[in-house]
Coordinates of C-alpha atoms in Angstrom, one line a residue:
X1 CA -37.7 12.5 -8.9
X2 CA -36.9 14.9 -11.8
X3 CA -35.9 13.4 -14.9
X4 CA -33.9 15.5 -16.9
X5 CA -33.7 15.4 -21.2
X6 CA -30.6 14.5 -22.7
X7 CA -28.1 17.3 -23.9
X8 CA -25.6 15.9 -26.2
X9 CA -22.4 17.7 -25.4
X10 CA -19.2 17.6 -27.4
X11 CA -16.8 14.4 -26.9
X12 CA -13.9 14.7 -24.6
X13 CA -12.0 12.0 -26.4
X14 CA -12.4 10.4 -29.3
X15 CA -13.2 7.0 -27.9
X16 CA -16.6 8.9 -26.6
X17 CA -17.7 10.1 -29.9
X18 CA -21.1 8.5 -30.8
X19 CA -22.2 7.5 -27.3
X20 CA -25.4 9.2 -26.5
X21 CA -25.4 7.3 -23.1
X22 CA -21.6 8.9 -22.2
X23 CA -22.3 12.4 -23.7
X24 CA -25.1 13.4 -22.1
X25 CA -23.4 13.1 -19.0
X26 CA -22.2 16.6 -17.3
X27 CA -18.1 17.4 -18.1
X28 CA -15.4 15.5 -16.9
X29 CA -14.1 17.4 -13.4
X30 CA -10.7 18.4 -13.0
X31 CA -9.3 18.3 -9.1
X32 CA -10.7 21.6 -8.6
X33 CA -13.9 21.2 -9.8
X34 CA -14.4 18.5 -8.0
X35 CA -13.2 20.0 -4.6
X36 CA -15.6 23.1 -5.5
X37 CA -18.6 20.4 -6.0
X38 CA -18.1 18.3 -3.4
X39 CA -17.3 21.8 -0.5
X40 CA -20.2 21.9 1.8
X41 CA -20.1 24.9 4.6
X42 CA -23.5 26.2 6.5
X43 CA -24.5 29.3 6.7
X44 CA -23.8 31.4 10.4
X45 CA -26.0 34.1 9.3
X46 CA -24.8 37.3 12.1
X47 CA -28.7 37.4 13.7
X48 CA -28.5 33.9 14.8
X49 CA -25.9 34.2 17.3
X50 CA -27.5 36.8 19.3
X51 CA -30.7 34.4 19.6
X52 CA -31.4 32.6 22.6
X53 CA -29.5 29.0 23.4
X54 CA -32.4 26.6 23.0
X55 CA -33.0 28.3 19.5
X56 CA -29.4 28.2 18.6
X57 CA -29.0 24.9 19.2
X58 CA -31.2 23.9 16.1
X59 CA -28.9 26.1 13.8
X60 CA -26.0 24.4 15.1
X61 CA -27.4 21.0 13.6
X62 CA -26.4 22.3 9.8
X63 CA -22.9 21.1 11.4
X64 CA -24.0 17.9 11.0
X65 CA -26.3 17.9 8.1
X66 CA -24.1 20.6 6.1
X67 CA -20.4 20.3 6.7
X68 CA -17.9 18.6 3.9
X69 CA -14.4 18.9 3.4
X70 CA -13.8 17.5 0.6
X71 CA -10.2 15.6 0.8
X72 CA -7.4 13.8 -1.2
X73 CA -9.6 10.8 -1.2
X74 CA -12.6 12.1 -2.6
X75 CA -11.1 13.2 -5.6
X76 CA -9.8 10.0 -6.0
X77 CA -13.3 9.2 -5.7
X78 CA -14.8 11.5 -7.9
X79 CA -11.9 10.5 -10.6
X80 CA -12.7 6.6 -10.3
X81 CA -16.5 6.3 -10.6
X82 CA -16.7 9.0 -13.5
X83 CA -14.1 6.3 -15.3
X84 CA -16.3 3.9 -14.7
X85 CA -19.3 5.1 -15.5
X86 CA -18.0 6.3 -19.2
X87 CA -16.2 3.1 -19.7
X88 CA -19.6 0.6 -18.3
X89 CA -21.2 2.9 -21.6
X90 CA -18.2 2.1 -24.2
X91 CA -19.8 -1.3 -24.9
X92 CA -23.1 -0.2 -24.3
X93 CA -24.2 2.4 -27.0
X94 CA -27.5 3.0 -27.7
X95 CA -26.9 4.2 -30.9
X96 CA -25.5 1.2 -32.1
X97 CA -27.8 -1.6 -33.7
X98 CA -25.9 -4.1 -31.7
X99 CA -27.1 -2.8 -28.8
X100 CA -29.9 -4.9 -28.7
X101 CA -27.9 -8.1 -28.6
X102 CA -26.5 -7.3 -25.5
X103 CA -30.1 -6.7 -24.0
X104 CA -30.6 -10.3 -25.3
X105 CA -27.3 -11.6 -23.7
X106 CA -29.4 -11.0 -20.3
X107 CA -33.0 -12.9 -21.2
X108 CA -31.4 -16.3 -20.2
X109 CA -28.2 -15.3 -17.9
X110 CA -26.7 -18.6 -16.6
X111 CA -25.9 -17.7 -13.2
X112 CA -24.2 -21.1 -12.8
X113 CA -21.2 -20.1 -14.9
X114 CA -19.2 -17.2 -15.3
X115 CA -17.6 -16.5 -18.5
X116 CA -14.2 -15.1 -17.9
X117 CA -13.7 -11.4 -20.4
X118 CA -10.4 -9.7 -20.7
X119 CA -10.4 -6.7 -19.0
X120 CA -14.1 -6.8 -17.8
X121 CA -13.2 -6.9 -14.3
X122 CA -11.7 -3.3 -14.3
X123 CA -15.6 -2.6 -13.8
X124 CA -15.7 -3.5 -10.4
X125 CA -13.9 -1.1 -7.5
X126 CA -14.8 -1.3 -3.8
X127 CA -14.7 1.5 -1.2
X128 CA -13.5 0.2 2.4
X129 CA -13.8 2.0 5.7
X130 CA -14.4 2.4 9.3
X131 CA -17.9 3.2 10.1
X132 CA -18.2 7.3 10.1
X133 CA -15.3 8.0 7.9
X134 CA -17.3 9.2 5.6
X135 CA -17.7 6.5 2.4
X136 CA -21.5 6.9 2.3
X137 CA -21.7 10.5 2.4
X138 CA -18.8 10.7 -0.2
X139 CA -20.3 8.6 -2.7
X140 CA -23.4 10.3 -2.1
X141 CA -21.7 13.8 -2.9
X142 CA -20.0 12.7 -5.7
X143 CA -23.1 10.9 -7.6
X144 CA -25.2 14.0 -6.5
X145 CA -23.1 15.9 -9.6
X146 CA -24.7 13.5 -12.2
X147 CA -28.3 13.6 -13.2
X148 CA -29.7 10.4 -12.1
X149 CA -32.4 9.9 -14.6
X150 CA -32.2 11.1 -18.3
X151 CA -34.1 10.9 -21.0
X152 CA -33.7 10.3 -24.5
X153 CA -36.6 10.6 -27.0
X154 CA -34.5 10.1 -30.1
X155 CA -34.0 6.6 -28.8
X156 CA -36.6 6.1 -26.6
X157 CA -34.6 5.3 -24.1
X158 CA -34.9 5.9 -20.1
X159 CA -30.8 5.9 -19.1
X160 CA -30.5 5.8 -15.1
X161 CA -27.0 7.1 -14.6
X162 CA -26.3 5.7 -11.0
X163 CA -28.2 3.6 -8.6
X164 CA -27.5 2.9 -4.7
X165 CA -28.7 -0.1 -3.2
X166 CA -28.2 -1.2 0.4
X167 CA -27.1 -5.2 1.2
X168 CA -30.1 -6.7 3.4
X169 CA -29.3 -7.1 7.1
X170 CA -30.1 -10.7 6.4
X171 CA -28.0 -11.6 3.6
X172 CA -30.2 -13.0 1.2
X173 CA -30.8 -12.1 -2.5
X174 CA -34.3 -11.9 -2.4
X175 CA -33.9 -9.4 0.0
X176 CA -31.2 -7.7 -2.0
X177 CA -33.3 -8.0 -5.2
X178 CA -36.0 -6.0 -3.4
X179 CA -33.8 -3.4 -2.1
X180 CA -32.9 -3.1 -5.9
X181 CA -36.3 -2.7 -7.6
X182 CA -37.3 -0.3 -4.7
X183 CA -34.2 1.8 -5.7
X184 CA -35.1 1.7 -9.3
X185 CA -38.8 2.5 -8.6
X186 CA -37.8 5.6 -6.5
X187 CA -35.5 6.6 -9.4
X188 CA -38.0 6.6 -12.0
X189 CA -40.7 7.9 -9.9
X190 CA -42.3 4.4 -10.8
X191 CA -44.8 4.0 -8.2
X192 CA -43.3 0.3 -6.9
X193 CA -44.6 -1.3 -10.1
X194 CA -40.9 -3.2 -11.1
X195 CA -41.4 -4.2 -7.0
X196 CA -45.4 -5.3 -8.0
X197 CA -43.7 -6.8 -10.8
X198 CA -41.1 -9.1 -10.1
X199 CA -40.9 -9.8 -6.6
X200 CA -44.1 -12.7 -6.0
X201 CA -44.0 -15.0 -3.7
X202 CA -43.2 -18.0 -6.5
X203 CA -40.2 -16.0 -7.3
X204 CA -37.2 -18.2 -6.9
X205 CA -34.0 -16.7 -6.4
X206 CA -32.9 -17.3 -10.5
X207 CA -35.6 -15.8 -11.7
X208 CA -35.0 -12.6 -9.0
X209 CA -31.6 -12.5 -10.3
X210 CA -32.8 -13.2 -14.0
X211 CA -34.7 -10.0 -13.7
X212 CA -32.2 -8.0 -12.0
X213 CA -29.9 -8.0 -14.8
X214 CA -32.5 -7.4 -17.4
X215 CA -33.9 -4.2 -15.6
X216 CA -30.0 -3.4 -14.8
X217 CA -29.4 -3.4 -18.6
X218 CA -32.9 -2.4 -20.0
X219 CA -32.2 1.1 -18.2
X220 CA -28.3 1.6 -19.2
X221 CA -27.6 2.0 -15.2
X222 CA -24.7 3.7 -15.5
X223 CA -23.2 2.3 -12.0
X224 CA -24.3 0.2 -9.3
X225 CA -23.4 1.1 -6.2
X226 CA -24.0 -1.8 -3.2
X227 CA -23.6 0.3 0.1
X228 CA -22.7 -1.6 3.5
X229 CA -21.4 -4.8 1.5
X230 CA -20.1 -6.2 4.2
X231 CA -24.0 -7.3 5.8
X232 CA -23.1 -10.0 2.7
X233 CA -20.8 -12.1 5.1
X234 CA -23.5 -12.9 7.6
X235 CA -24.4 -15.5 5.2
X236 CA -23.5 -19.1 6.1
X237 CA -24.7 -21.0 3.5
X238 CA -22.8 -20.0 0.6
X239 CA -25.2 -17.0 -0.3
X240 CA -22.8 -13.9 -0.2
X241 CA -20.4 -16.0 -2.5
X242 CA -23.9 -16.8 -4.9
X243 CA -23.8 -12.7 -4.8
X244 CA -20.6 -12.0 -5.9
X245 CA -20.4 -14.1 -8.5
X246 CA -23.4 -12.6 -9.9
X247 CA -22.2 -9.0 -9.9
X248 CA -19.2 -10.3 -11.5
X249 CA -21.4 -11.7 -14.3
X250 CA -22.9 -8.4 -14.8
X251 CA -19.9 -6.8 -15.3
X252 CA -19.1 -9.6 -18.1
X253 CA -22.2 -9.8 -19.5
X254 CA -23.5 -6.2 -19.7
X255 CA -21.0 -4.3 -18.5
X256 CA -22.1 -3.1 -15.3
X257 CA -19.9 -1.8 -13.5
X258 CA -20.2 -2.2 -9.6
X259 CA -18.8 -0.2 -6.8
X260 CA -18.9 -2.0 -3.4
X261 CA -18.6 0.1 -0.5
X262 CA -18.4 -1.5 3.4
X263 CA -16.5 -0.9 6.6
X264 CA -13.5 -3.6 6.9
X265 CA -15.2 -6.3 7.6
X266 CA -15.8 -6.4 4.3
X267 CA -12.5 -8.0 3.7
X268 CA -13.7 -10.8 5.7
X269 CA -16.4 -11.3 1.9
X270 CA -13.5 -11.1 -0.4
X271 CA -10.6 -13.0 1.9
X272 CA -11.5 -16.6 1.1
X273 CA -10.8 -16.0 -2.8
X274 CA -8.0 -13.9 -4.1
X275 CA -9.8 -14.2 -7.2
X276 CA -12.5 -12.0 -5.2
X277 CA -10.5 -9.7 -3.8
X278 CA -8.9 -8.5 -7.1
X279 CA -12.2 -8.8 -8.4
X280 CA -12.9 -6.0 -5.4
X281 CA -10.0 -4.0 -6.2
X282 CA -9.0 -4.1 -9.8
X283 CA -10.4 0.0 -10.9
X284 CA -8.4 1.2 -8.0
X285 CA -9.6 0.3 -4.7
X286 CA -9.7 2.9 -2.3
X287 CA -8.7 2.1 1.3
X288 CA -10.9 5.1 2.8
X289 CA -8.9 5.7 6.3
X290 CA -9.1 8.0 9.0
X291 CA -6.8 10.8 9.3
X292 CA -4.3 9.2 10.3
X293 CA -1.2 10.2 13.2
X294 CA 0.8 11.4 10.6
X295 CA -1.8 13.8 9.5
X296 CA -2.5 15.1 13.1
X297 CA 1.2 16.1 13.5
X298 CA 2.1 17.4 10.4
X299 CA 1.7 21.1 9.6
X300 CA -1.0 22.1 7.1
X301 CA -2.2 18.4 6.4
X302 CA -5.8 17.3 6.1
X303 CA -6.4 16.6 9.2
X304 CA -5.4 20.7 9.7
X305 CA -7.5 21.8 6.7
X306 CA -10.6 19.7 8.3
X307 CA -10.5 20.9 11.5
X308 CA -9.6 24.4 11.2
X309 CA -13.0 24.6 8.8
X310 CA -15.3 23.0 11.0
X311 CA -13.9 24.7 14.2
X312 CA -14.7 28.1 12.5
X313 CA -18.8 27.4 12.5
X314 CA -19.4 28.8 15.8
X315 CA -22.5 30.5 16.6
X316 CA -20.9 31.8 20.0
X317 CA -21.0 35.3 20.7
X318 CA -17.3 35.9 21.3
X319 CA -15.6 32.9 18.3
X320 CA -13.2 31.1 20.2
X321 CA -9.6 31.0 18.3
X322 CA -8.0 27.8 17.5
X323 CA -4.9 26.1 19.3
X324 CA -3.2 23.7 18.6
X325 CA -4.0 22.0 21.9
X326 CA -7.4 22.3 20.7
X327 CA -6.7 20.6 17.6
X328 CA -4.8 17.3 19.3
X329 CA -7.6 17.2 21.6
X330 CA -10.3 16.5 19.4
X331 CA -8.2 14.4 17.0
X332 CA -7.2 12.5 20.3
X333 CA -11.4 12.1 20.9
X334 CA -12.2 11.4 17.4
X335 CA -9.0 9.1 16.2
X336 CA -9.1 11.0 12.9
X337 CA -12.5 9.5 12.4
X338 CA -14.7 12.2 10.9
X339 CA -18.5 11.8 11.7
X340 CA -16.9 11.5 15.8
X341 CA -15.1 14.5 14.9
X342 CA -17.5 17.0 13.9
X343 CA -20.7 14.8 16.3
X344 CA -18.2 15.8 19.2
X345 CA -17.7 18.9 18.1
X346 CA -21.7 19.8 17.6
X347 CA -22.1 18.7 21.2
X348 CA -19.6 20.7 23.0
X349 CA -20.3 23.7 20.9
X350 CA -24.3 23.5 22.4
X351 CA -23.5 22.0 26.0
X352 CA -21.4 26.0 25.8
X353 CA -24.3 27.5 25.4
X354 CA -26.4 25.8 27.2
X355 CA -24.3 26.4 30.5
X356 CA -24.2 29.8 29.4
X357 CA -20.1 29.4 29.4
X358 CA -19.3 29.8 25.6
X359 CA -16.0 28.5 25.9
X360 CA -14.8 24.7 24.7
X361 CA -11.4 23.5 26.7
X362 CA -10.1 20.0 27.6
X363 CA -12.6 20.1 30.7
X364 CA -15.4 20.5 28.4
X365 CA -14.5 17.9 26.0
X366 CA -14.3 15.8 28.3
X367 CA -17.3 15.6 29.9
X368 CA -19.2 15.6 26.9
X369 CA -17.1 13.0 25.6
X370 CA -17.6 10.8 28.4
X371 CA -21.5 11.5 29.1
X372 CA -23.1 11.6 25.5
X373 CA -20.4 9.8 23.3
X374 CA -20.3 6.7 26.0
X375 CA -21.2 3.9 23.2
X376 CA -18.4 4.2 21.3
X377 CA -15.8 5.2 24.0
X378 CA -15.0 1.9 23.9
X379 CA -13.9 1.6 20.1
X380 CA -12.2 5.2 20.9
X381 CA -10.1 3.8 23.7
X382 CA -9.1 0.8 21.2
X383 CA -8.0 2.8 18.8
X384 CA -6.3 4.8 21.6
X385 CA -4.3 1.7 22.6
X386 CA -2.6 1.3 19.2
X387 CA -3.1 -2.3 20.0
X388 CA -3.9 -4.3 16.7
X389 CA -5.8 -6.8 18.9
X390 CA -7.6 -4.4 20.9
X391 CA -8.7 -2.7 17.5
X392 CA -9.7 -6.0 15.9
X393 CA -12.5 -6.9 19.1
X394 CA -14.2 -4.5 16.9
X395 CA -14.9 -5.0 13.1
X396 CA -15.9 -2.1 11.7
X397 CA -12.7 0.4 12.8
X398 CA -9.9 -0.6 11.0
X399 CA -8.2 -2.2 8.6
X400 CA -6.5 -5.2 9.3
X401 CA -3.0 -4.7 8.0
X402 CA -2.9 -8.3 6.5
X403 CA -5.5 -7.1 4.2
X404 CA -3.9 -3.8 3.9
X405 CA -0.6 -5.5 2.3
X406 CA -2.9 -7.8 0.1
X407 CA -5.3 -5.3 -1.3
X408 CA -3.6 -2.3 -1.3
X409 CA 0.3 -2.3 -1.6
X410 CA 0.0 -4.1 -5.2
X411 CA -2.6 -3.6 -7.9
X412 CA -2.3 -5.5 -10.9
X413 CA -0.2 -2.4 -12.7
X414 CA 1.3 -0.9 -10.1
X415 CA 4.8 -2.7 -10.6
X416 CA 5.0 -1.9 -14.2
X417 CA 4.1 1.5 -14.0
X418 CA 6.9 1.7 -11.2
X419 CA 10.1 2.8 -13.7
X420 CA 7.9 5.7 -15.0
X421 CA 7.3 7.1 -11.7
X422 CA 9.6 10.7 -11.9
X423 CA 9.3 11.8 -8.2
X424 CA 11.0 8.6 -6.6
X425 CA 13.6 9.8 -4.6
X426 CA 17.0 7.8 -5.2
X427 CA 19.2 9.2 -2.1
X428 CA 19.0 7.6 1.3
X429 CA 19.2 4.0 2.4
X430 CA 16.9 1.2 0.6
X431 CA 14.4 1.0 3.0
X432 CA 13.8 4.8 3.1
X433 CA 13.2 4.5 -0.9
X434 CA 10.9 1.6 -0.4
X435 CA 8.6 3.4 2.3
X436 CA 8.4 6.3 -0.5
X437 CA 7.3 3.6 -3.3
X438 CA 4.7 2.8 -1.6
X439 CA 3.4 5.7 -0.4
X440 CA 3.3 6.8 -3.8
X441 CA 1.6 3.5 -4.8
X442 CA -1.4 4.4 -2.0
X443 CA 0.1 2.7 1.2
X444 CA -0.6 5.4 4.3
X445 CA 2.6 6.3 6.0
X446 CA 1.9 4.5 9.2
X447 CA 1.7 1.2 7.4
X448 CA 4.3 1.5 4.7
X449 CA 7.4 1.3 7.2
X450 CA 5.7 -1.8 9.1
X451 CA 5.3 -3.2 5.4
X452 CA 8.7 -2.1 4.4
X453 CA 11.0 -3.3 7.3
X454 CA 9.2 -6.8 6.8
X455 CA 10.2 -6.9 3.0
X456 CA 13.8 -6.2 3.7
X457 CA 14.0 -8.5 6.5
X458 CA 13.3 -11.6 4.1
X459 CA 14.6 -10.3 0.9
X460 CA 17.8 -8.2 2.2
X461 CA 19.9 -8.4 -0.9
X462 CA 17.0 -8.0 -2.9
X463 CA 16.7 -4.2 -5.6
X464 CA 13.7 -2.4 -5.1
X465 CA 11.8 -3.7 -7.9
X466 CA 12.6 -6.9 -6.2
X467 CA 11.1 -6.1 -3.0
X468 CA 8.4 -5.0 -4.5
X469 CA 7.5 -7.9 -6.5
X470 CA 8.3 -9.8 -3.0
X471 CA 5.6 -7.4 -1.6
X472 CA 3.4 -8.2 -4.6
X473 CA 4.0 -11.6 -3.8
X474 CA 2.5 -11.7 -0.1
X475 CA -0.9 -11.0 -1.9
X476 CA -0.4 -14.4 -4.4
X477 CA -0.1 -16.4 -1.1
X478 CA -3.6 -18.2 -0.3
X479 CA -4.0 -18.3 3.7
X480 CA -2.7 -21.4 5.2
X481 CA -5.8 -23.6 6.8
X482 CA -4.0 -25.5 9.8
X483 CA -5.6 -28.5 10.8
X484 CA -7.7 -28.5 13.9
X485 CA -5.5 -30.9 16.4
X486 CA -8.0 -33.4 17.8
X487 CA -8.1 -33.3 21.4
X488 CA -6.9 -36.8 22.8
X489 CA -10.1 -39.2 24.3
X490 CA -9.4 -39.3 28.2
X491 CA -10.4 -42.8 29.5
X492 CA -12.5 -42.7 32.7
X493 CA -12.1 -45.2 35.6
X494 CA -15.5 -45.4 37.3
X495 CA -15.6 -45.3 41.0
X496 CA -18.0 -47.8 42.6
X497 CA -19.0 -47.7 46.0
X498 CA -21.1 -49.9 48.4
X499 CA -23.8 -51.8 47.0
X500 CA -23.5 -50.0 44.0
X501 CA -26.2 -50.7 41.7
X502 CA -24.0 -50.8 38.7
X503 CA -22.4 -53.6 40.1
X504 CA -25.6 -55.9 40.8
X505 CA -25.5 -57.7 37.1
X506 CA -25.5 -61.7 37.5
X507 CA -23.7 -63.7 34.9
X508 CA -26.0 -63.9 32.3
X509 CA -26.1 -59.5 31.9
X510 CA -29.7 -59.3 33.7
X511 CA -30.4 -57.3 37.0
X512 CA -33.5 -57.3 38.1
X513 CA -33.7 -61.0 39.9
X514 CA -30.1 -59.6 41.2
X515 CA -31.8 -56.2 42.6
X516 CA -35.1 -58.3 44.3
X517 CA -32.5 -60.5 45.9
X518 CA -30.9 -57.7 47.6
X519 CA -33.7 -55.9 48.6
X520 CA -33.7 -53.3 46.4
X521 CA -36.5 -53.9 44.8
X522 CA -39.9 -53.4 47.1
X523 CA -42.9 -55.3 46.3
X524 CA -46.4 -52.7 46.6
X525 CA -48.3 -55.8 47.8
X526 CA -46.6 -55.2 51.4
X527 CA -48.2 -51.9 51.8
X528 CA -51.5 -52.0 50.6

């Protein structure tokens, strides 16, 4: 991997001034430049359309590979991890001679303990979604824009800006701690010697974890980003929690911050602790959904912006012009869920021209939905269904909306920021201004009703800053763990029947003189 030298550009505020670590990092992005970054469209080059089908077909797979619209969400994205990466450097300047004490602070981490630090806790954000929304590939994106490696000979010091490590399959932290150092080798082109290093086969977990955070703050990483967190909850005997507590202690110790990204079962890690789930949420968690029905109906929304850009990369002869049918059809296939979106739309697109019929209608769909798409028809139909019970048989599709009301209807600001929000509307009935609070505050708009009508129900009389802080409240309240009801011990009356050998005990308890008598018993001397 290339590893770039630093350039020292101008401070953007005045808090930045004097961290090489923060201003040798590329500009901060506005919305725009973000959307421009992050805006991935192949090629149709004009030649390739007149080729035959079978060759076609591989230029249609930059559909998969090379399509990104960048949306809403990503630029919430993009704005949250370049936050924290330049406030994870505030406390960490290399220029500083105090620097070195904080590389100290890591030779003899207790991992027993956690010391609890104001404000440190604003390091750690989480990314939660249903499997081929998208997280991955966004994060991905977005960290793309910043050099991952950069060098500073004034210093001597090797800064690794980001670094992505997958959670084991099997939960534990050695395997974890591998995952790591094999991240950090690639980075740094280091030929697997932090992997040679550390990871021996005497190598208890402590000492793995020991030299996690060393390495972590030896290199400045920048952000830590632990993909498909929710692998963490296969753990059963206490490991995951062992886990979080120890990215939490990086964040206190050295600053790290930490950006968990999962699917929803996810939740399922943070649920037992509200202290963990804040801990998950506090930068800003982002809930990263699906387009949602709201979004398929509306005119010009995101779902319409998506769509319409992916349906133009056709490589028929004759480009097929887009209806609206068209557009509710594959948002009906898909349920707003991206990677299904676009996967479906690759297939159809060469099953045309395969069949030499370049034409994609409701007959086309589906077919091709039914034939190649039949693993996750299931989930599909699920989702279909609108039944919350039906969606829940499978983990990695949606949100619960429990978890919904408790991790993102309230963040710790979001009430006192509430009174200097200028585009609350203050006409219409309470509820209608409560669903538009919290839409504002991040709730989608298929939620916020549901969320809404249950606030006013048990706080009718209540103001809106009232329901809020009812809302708010929900997320205080630690699940209720209801007794398992012991199931009542069912005496059994044994049934004897004749000469039952149950029954041939003489008084003294023995049975064997009692058996002979009755003939029971046969002696081997008769036959021989």
């Amino acid at each position: 991997m290339e590893h770039i030298k630093a350039v020292y550009l101008p401070a953007e505020l005045s808090d930045y001034e004097g961290h090489p670590l923060i201003n040798a990092l590329p500009p901060i992005n506005s919305p725009e430049q973000t959307a421009k970054l992050l805006r991935r469209k192949p090629e149709i080059r004009a030649e390739e359309v007149a080729l035959p089908a079978h060759i076609r077909r591989h230029a249609m797979l930059r559909i998969m590979d090379g399509f990104l619209y960048p949306t809403k969400a990503h630029l919430q994205l993009e704005q949250t991890i370049s936050s924290m990466i330049r406030q994870g450097y505030l406390s960490r300047n290399i220029a500083n001679k105090g620097y070195q004490e904080t590389l100290n602070r890591t030779r003899n981490m207790p991992l027993q303990t956690i010391a609890r630090n104001a404000g440190n806790e604003a390091l750690v954000s989480s990314v939660i979604g249903c499997s081929g929304a998208g997280k991955t590939t966004a994060v991905e994106a977005i960290l793309a824009g910043y050099p991952q490696t950069i060098i500073h000979p004034e210093y001597q010091h090797v800064q690794l800006v980001w670094l992505k490590v997958e959670s084991p399959h099997d939960a534990s932290v050695k395997s974890l701690c591998i995952n790591f150092f094999r991240a950090l080798d690639v980075a740094l082109d280091n030929d697997g010697e932090y992997e040679k290093q550390y990871v021996r086969s005497r190598s208890n977990v402590d000492m793995l974890l020991g030299d996690f955070a060393r390495v972590a703050a030896l290199h400045s990483i920048g952000l830590l980003v632990i993909d498909e967190i929710q692998h963490l909850d296969r753990s059963k005997s206490g490991v995951s929690e062992k886990i979080l507590r120890f990215f939490v202690q990086l964040t206190n110790t050295i600053k790290l911050p930490i950006l968990f990204v999962g699917t929803p079962k996810a939740y399922e890690l943070f649920s037992p602790s509200m202290r963990s789930a804040r801990r998950a949420s506090q930068f800003g968690s982002i809930n990263w959904s699906r387009f949602n029905t709201a979004s398929r109906a509306g005119k010009n929304s995101e779902w319409d912006r998506f769509f319409d850009q992916l349906w133009s990369l056709q490589w028929f002869k004759s480009p097929q012009p887009m209806t609206g049918n068209i557009r509710s059809l594959f948002w009906d296939y898909s349920q707003g869920i991206a990677h299904v979106a676009v996967t479906l739309f690759y297939l159809c697109q060469t099953r045309a021209v395969t069949i030499g019929r370049e034409i994609i209608d409701k007959k086309l769909v589906d077919i091709v939905f039914n034939e190649e798409l039949h693993m996750i028809k299931p989930m599909i139909r699920a989702l279909q269904s609108g039944r919350e019970e039906e969606i829940q048989k499978y983990a990695d599709l949606e949100i619960p909306r429990s978890n919904l009301i408790q991790n993102s209807i309230v963040k710790s600001s979001s009430v006192e920021k509430l009174e200097s929000q200028p585009t609350i509307s203050r006409e219409g009935s309470k509820f209608d201004q409560l669903v538009n609070m919290l839409e504002q505050m991040g709730v989608g708009s298929d939620i916020a009703p549901t969320v809404a009508e249950q606030a006013v129900e048990e706080l009718p009389n209540g103001t809106l800053f009232d329901l809020v802080a009812h809302i708010r409240h929900l997320e205080e309240k630690e699940p209720l763990i209801r007794e398992k009801k012991k199931s009542k011990v069912v005496k059994l009356t044994p049934k004897y029947v004749e000469n039952d050998l149950r029954l041939m005990v003489n008084s003294k308890g023995g049975s064997y003189k009692t058996m002979k008598t009755e003939g029971v018993i046969l002696h081997l001397t008769d036959y021989l």
